[in-house]
Amino acid sequence: MNKFKQTLLAVINASVWTYKDCCTLLFNILHSPQLVTCVLANRITHRNNLQVSLCRSRFKWCRIGITGINNSLVIEDGCNFSGLKVGLRMGGVKCCLSTINASANRRVYIGVSDGCNVVMGRGCLLSDNIHIHTTDYHPVYDCNGERINPPSDIIIGNNVWICKDVMINKGTYIPDGCIVGARALVNKK
């Protein structure tokens, strides 16, 4: 019951109460309760992890997993995501989805760790079963003890269309206006 009160207070303190905002927030609560709970719980605990506009973006069947503090997930107003799954871990990670008037269909996985960034520009379209990862999730060392697979940032420009079954790996830069074809593997500029 105490958690419900905290959640209700966080919603009231959001102070974004136009009719459209209320309808969109209700849509998000019904379709992505885990995402809404994660966002509101972060606002209550002040762990500096999320900056999400729940009342001006639409989320359906979305999940966010965050480990550590001082991660940053920024989702700007006007996004439309369905099936988005974001994992941030290790702290000091930044994922910026400023995709105004963009949409993401089912199963878009974004994994960010080891202090890296994923930045996605405005107006991007994301299809189904897309994987975006800044790391290999396991270090590989040479015989001298030096890491040979360091993590790296991913930058996706404005108005980029990413088709079905694409994998975007660490160190990728996709300029404005590009189309990434189905089942592509992208790992550099």
PDB file of C-alpha atoms in Angstrom, residues 6-175:
ATOM      1  CA  GLN A   6       4.389   6.822  -3.472  1.00  0.00           C
ATOM      2  CA  THR A   7       3.472   6.029  -7.079  1.00  0.00           C
ATOM      3  CA  LEU A   8       0.319   8.150  -6.853  1.00  0.00           C
ATOM      4  CA  LEU A   9       2.287  11.066  -5.380  1.00  0.00           C
ATOM      5  CA  ALA A  10       4.852  10.807  -8.183  1.00  0.00           C
ATOM      6  CA  VAL A  11       2.068  10.986 -10.777  1.00  0.00           C
ATOM      7  CA  ILE A  12       0.489  13.995  -9.062  1.00  0.00           C
ATOM      8  CA  ASN A  13       3.875  15.745  -8.801  1.00  0.00           C
ATOM      9  CA  ALA A  14       4.513  15.216 -12.522  1.00  0.00           C
ATOM     10  CA  SER A  15       2.164  18.195 -13.086  1.00  0.00           C
ATOM     11  CA  VAL A  16       1.352  17.477 -16.727  1.00  0.00           C
ATOM     12  CA  TRP A  17      -2.393  17.411 -16.658  1.00  0.00           C
ATOM     13  CA  THR A  18      -3.950  18.198 -19.995  1.00  0.00           C
ATOM     14  CA  TYR A  19      -6.705  15.867 -21.198  1.00  0.00           C
ATOM     15  CA  LYS A  20      -4.401  14.339 -23.824  1.00  0.00           C
ATOM     16  CA  ASP A  21      -1.649  13.834 -21.220  1.00  0.00           C
ATOM     17  CA  CYS A  22      -4.070  12.000 -18.915  1.00  0.00           C
ATOM     18  CA  CYS A  23      -5.265   9.753 -21.759  1.00  0.00           C
ATOM     19  CA  THR A  24      -1.706   8.930 -22.811  1.00  0.00           C
ATOM     20  CA  LEU A  25      -0.623   8.243 -19.227  1.00  0.00           C
ATOM     21  CA  LEU A  26      -3.599   5.916 -18.778  1.00  0.00           C
ATOM     22  CA  PHE A  27      -2.687   4.167 -22.049  1.00  0.00           C
ATOM     23  CA  ASN A  28       0.873   3.675 -20.774  1.00  0.00           C
ATOM     24  CA  ILE A  29      -0.302   2.349 -17.384  1.00  0.00           C
ATOM     25  CA  LEU A  30      -2.577  -0.196 -19.085  1.00  0.00           C
ATOM     26  CA  HIS A  31      -0.124  -1.353 -21.761  1.00  0.00           C
ATOM     27  CA  SER A  32       3.311  -1.039 -20.116  1.00  0.00           C
ATOM     28  CA  PRO A  33       2.792  -1.170 -16.343  1.00  0.00           C
ATOM     29  CA  GLN A  34       6.367  -2.375 -15.750  1.00  0.00           C
ATOM     30  CA  LEU A  35       7.801   0.617 -17.626  1.00  0.00           C
ATOM     31  CA  VAL A  36       5.527   3.100 -15.829  1.00  0.00           C
ATOM     32  CA  THR A  37       6.397   1.568 -12.450  1.00  0.00           C
ATOM     33  CA  CYS A  38      10.127   1.740 -13.263  1.00  0.00           C
ATOM     34  CA  VAL A  39       9.897   5.398 -14.310  1.00  0.00           C
ATOM     35  CA  LEU A  40       7.817   6.468 -11.324  1.00  0.00           C
ATOM     36  CA  ALA A  41       9.910   4.444  -8.860  1.00  0.00           C
ATOM     37  CA  ASN A  42      13.029   6.159 -10.207  1.00  0.00           C
ATOM     38  CA  ARG A  43      11.410   9.556  -9.634  1.00  0.00           C
ATOM     39  CA  ILE A  44      10.669   8.518  -6.059  1.00  0.00           C
ATOM     40  CA  THR A  45      14.123   7.105  -5.247  1.00  0.00           C
ATOM     41  CA  HIS A  46      16.060   9.843  -7.123  1.00  0.00           C
ATOM     42  CA  ARG A  47      18.668   7.445  -8.523  1.00  0.00           C
ATOM     43  CA  ASN A  48      19.377   9.719 -11.537  1.00  0.00           C
ATOM     44  CA  ASN A  49      18.571   6.974 -14.018  1.00  0.00           C
ATOM     45  CA  LEU A  50      15.559   8.006 -16.111  1.00  0.00           C
ATOM     46  CA  GLN A  51      14.286  11.044 -17.937  1.00  0.00           C
ATOM     47  CA  VAL A  52      11.122   9.861 -19.637  1.00  0.00           C
ATOM     48  CA  SER A  53       8.030  11.803 -20.591  1.00  0.00           C
ATOM     49  CA  LEU A  54       5.310   9.270 -19.861  1.00  0.00           C
ATOM     50  CA  CYS A  55       2.545  11.701 -20.658  1.00  0.00           C
ATOM     51  CA  ARG A  56       3.567  12.726 -24.151  1.00  0.00           C
ATOM     52  CA  SER A  57       4.990   9.466 -25.476  1.00  0.00           C
ATOM     53  CA  ARG A  58       3.233   6.157 -26.022  1.00  0.00           C
ATOM     54  CA  PHE A  59       4.705   2.881 -24.831  1.00  0.00           C
ATOM     55  CA  LYS A  60       3.198  -0.562 -25.346  1.00  0.00           C
ATOM     56  CA  TRP A  61       4.688  -3.752 -23.896  1.00  0.00           C
ATOM     57  CA  CYS A  62       7.935  -1.973 -23.018  1.00  0.00           C
ATOM     58  CA  ARG A  63      10.461  -2.926 -20.344  1.00  0.00           C
ATOM     59  CA  ILE A  64      13.465  -1.137 -18.917  1.00  0.00           C
ATOM     60  CA  GLY A  65      16.072  -2.792 -16.728  1.00  0.00           C
ATOM     61  CA  ILE A  66      18.571  -0.611 -14.872  1.00  0.00           C
ATOM     62  CA  THR A  67      21.453  -1.686 -12.655  1.00  0.00           C
ATOM     63  CA  GLY A  68      23.551   0.837 -10.768  1.00  0.00           C
ATOM     64  CA  ILE A  69      23.214   4.593 -10.431  1.00  0.00           C
ATOM     65  CA  ASN A  70      23.936   7.611 -12.632  1.00  0.00           C
ATOM     66  CA  ASN A  71      22.797   5.862 -15.783  1.00  0.00           C
ATOM     67  CA  SER A  72      20.757   8.054 -18.072  1.00  0.00           C
ATOM     68  CA  LEU A  73      17.875   7.010 -20.309  1.00  0.00           C
ATOM     69  CA  VAL A  74      16.425  10.055 -22.058  1.00  0.00           C
ATOM     70  CA  ILE A  75      13.260   9.579 -24.111  1.00  0.00           C
ATOM     71  CA  GLU A  76      11.894  12.818 -25.518  1.00  0.00           C
ATOM     72  CA  ASP A  77       8.265  13.772 -26.088  1.00  0.00           C
ATOM     73  CA  GLY A  78       6.274  12.306 -28.934  1.00  0.00           C
ATOM     74  CA  CYS A  79       7.851   8.849 -29.182  1.00  0.00           C
ATOM     75  CA  ASN A  80       5.822   5.768 -29.988  1.00  0.00           C
ATOM     76  CA  PHE A  81       7.392   2.488 -28.842  1.00  0.00           C
ATOM     77  CA  SER A  82       5.939  -1.005 -28.844  1.00  0.00           C
ATOM     78  CA  GLY A  83       7.999  -3.876 -27.434  1.00  0.00           C
ATOM     79  CA  LEU A  84      11.058  -1.767 -26.633  1.00  0.00           C
ATOM     80  CA  LYS A  85      13.423  -3.445 -24.183  1.00  0.00           C
ATOM     81  CA  VAL A  86      16.295  -1.378 -22.764  1.00  0.00           C
ATOM     82  CA  GLY A  87      18.996  -2.639 -20.403  1.00  0.00           C
ATOM     83  CA  LEU A  88      21.386  -0.205 -18.724  1.00  0.00           C
ATOM     84  CA  ARG A  89      24.036  -1.502 -16.364  1.00  0.00           C
ATOM     85  CA  MET A  90      27.296  -0.755 -14.587  1.00  0.00           C
ATOM     86  CA  GLY A  91      26.605   2.969 -14.025  1.00  0.00           C
ATOM     87  CA  GLY A  92      27.659   6.018 -15.997  1.00  0.00           C
ATOM     88  CA  VAL A  93      25.765   4.815 -19.078  1.00  0.00           C
ATOM     89  CA  LYS A  94      23.760   7.087 -21.377  1.00  0.00           C
ATOM     90  CA  CYS A  95      21.028   6.082 -23.814  1.00  0.00           C
ATOM     91  CA  CYS A  96      19.293   8.984 -25.568  1.00  0.00           C
ATOM     92  CA  LEU A  97      16.260   8.195 -27.713  1.00  0.00           C
ATOM     93  CA  SER A  98      15.161  11.536 -29.077  1.00  0.00           C
ATOM     94  CA  THR A  99      13.055   9.967 -31.768  1.00  0.00           C
ATOM     95  CA  ILE A 100      10.229  12.466 -32.085  1.00  0.00           C
ATOM     96  CA  ASN A 101       7.497  11.177 -34.412  1.00  0.00           C
ATOM     97  CA  ALA A 102       9.292   7.864 -34.557  1.00  0.00           C
ATOM     98  CA  SER A 103       8.049   4.402 -33.934  1.00  0.00           C
ATOM     99  CA  ALA A 104       9.547   1.119 -32.878  1.00  0.00           C
ATOM    100  CA  ASN A 105       7.696  -2.112 -33.471  1.00  0.00           C
ATOM    101  CA  ARG A 106       8.036  -5.289 -31.475  1.00  0.00           C
ATOM    102  CA  ARG A 107      11.276  -6.549 -29.951  1.00  0.00           C
ATOM    103  CA  VAL A 108      13.820  -3.777 -30.126  1.00  0.00           C
ATOM    104  CA  TYR A 109      16.620  -4.586 -27.672  1.00  0.00           C
ATOM    105  CA  ILE A 110      19.064  -1.899 -26.573  1.00  0.00           C
ATOM    106  CA  GLY A 111      21.892  -3.025 -24.303  1.00  0.00           C
ATOM    107  CA  VAL A 112      24.227  -0.359 -22.961  1.00  0.00           C
ATOM    108  CA  SER A 113      27.009  -0.934 -20.439  1.00  0.00           C
ATOM    109  CA  ASP A 114      30.576  -0.116 -19.427  1.00  0.00           C
ATOM    110  CA  GLY A 115      30.080   3.667 -19.497  1.00  0.00           C
ATOM    111  CA  CYS A 116      29.113   3.825 -23.189  1.00  0.00           C
ATOM    112  CA  ASN A 117      26.409   5.814 -24.958  1.00  0.00           C
ATOM    113  CA  VAL A 118      23.675   5.070 -27.468  1.00  0.00           C
ATOM    114  CA  VAL A 119      22.325   8.201 -29.120  1.00  0.00           C
ATOM    115  CA  MET A 120      19.445   7.953 -31.589  1.00  0.00           C
ATOM    116  CA  GLY A 121      18.357  11.009 -33.549  1.00  0.00           C
ATOM    117  CA  ARG A 122      14.927  12.352 -34.408  1.00  0.00           C
ATOM    118  CA  GLY A 123      12.426  10.731 -36.734  1.00  0.00           C
ATOM    119  CA  CYS A 124      13.922   7.229 -36.730  1.00  0.00           C
ATOM    120  CA  LEU A 125      11.875   4.178 -37.687  1.00  0.00           C
ATOM    121  CA  LEU A 126      12.751   0.850 -36.116  1.00  0.00           C
ATOM    122  CA  SER A 127      11.311  -2.444 -37.313  1.00  0.00           C
ATOM    123  CA  ASP A 128      11.112  -5.815 -35.548  1.00  0.00           C
ATOM    124  CA  ASN A 129      13.832  -7.849 -33.794  1.00  0.00           C
ATOM    125  CA  ILE A 130      16.579  -5.199 -33.733  1.00  0.00           C
ATOM    126  CA  HIS A 131      19.570  -5.596 -31.407  1.00  0.00           C
ATOM    127  CA  ILE A 132      21.701  -2.587 -30.436  1.00  0.00           C
ATOM    128  CA  HIS A 133      24.651  -3.379 -28.130  1.00  0.00           C
ATOM    129  CA  THR A 134      27.634  -1.263 -27.044  1.00  0.00           C
ATOM    130  CA  THR A 135      29.609  -4.224 -25.724  1.00  0.00           C
ATOM    131  CA  ASP A 136      30.249  -7.926 -26.205  1.00  0.00           C
ATOM    132  CA  TYR A 137      29.140  -8.449 -22.567  1.00  0.00           C
ATOM    133  CA  HIS A 138      32.331 -10.349 -21.811  1.00  0.00           C
ATOM    134  CA  PRO A 139      35.903  -9.076 -21.872  1.00  0.00           C
ATOM    135  CA  VAL A 140      38.518 -10.885 -23.947  1.00  0.00           C
ATOM    136  CA  TYR A 141      42.163 -10.445 -22.979  1.00  0.00           C
ATOM    137  CA  ASP A 142      45.355 -11.125 -24.897  1.00  0.00           C
ATOM    138  CA  CYS A 143      48.351 -12.922 -23.406  1.00  0.00           C
ATOM    139  CA  ASN A 144      49.615  -9.624 -21.899  1.00  0.00           C
ATOM    140  CA  GLY A 145      46.351  -9.037 -19.992  1.00  0.00           C
ATOM    141  CA  GLU A 146      45.174  -6.221 -22.293  1.00  0.00           C
ATOM    142  CA  ARG A 147      41.521  -6.157 -23.238  1.00  0.00           C
ATOM    143  CA  ILE A 148      41.114  -6.671 -26.989  1.00  0.00           C
ATOM    144  CA  ASN A 149      37.351  -6.053 -27.233  1.00  0.00           C
ATOM    145  CA  PRO A 150      36.654  -2.708 -25.501  1.00  0.00           C
ATOM    146  CA  PRO A 151      33.093  -1.308 -25.576  1.00  0.00           C
ATOM    147  CA  SER A 152      32.260   1.655 -27.781  1.00  0.00           C
ATOM    148  CA  ASP A 153      29.468   4.198 -28.374  1.00  0.00           C
ATOM    149  CA  ILE A 154      26.722   3.851 -30.985  1.00  0.00           C
ATOM    150  CA  ILE A 155      25.456   6.953 -32.817  1.00  0.00           C
ATOM    151  CA  ILE A 156      22.355   6.788 -35.020  1.00  0.00           C
ATOM    152  CA  GLY A 157      21.494   9.975 -36.919  1.00  0.00           C
ATOM    153  CA  ASN A 158      18.174  11.623 -37.740  1.00  0.00           C
ATOM    154  CA  ASN A 159      15.550  10.021 -40.013  1.00  0.00           C
ATOM    155  CA  VAL A 160      17.220   6.608 -40.102  1.00  0.00           C
ATOM    156  CA  TRP A 161      15.134   3.580 -41.049  1.00  0.00           C
ATOM    157  CA  ILE A 162      16.352   0.320 -39.499  1.00  0.00           C
ATOM    158  CA  CYS A 163      14.683  -2.721 -41.046  1.00  0.00           C
ATOM    159  CA  LYS A 164      13.862  -6.157 -39.603  1.00  0.00           C
ATOM    160  CA  ASP A 165      16.442  -8.423 -37.897  1.00  0.00           C
ATOM    161  CA  VAL A 166      19.293  -5.879 -37.853  1.00  0.00           C
ATOM    162  CA  MET A 167      22.169  -6.122 -35.370  1.00  0.00           C
ATOM    163  CA  ILE A 168      24.017  -2.898 -34.547  1.00  0.00           C
ATOM    164  CA  ASN A 169      27.243  -3.493 -32.652  1.00  0.00           C
ATOM    165  CA  LYS A 170      29.652  -1.301 -30.718  1.00  0.00           C
ATOM    166  CA  GLY A 171      31.436   1.469 -32.601  1.00  0.00           C
ATOM    167  CA  THR A 172      28.662   1.997 -35.146  1.00  0.00           C
ATOM    168  CA  TYR A 173      27.893   5.408 -36.611  1.00  0.00           C
ATOM    169  CA  ILE A 174      24.897   5.665 -38.953  1.00  0.00           C
ATOM    170  CA  PRO A 175      24.557   9.127 -40.587  1.00  0.00           C
TER     171      PRO A 175
END
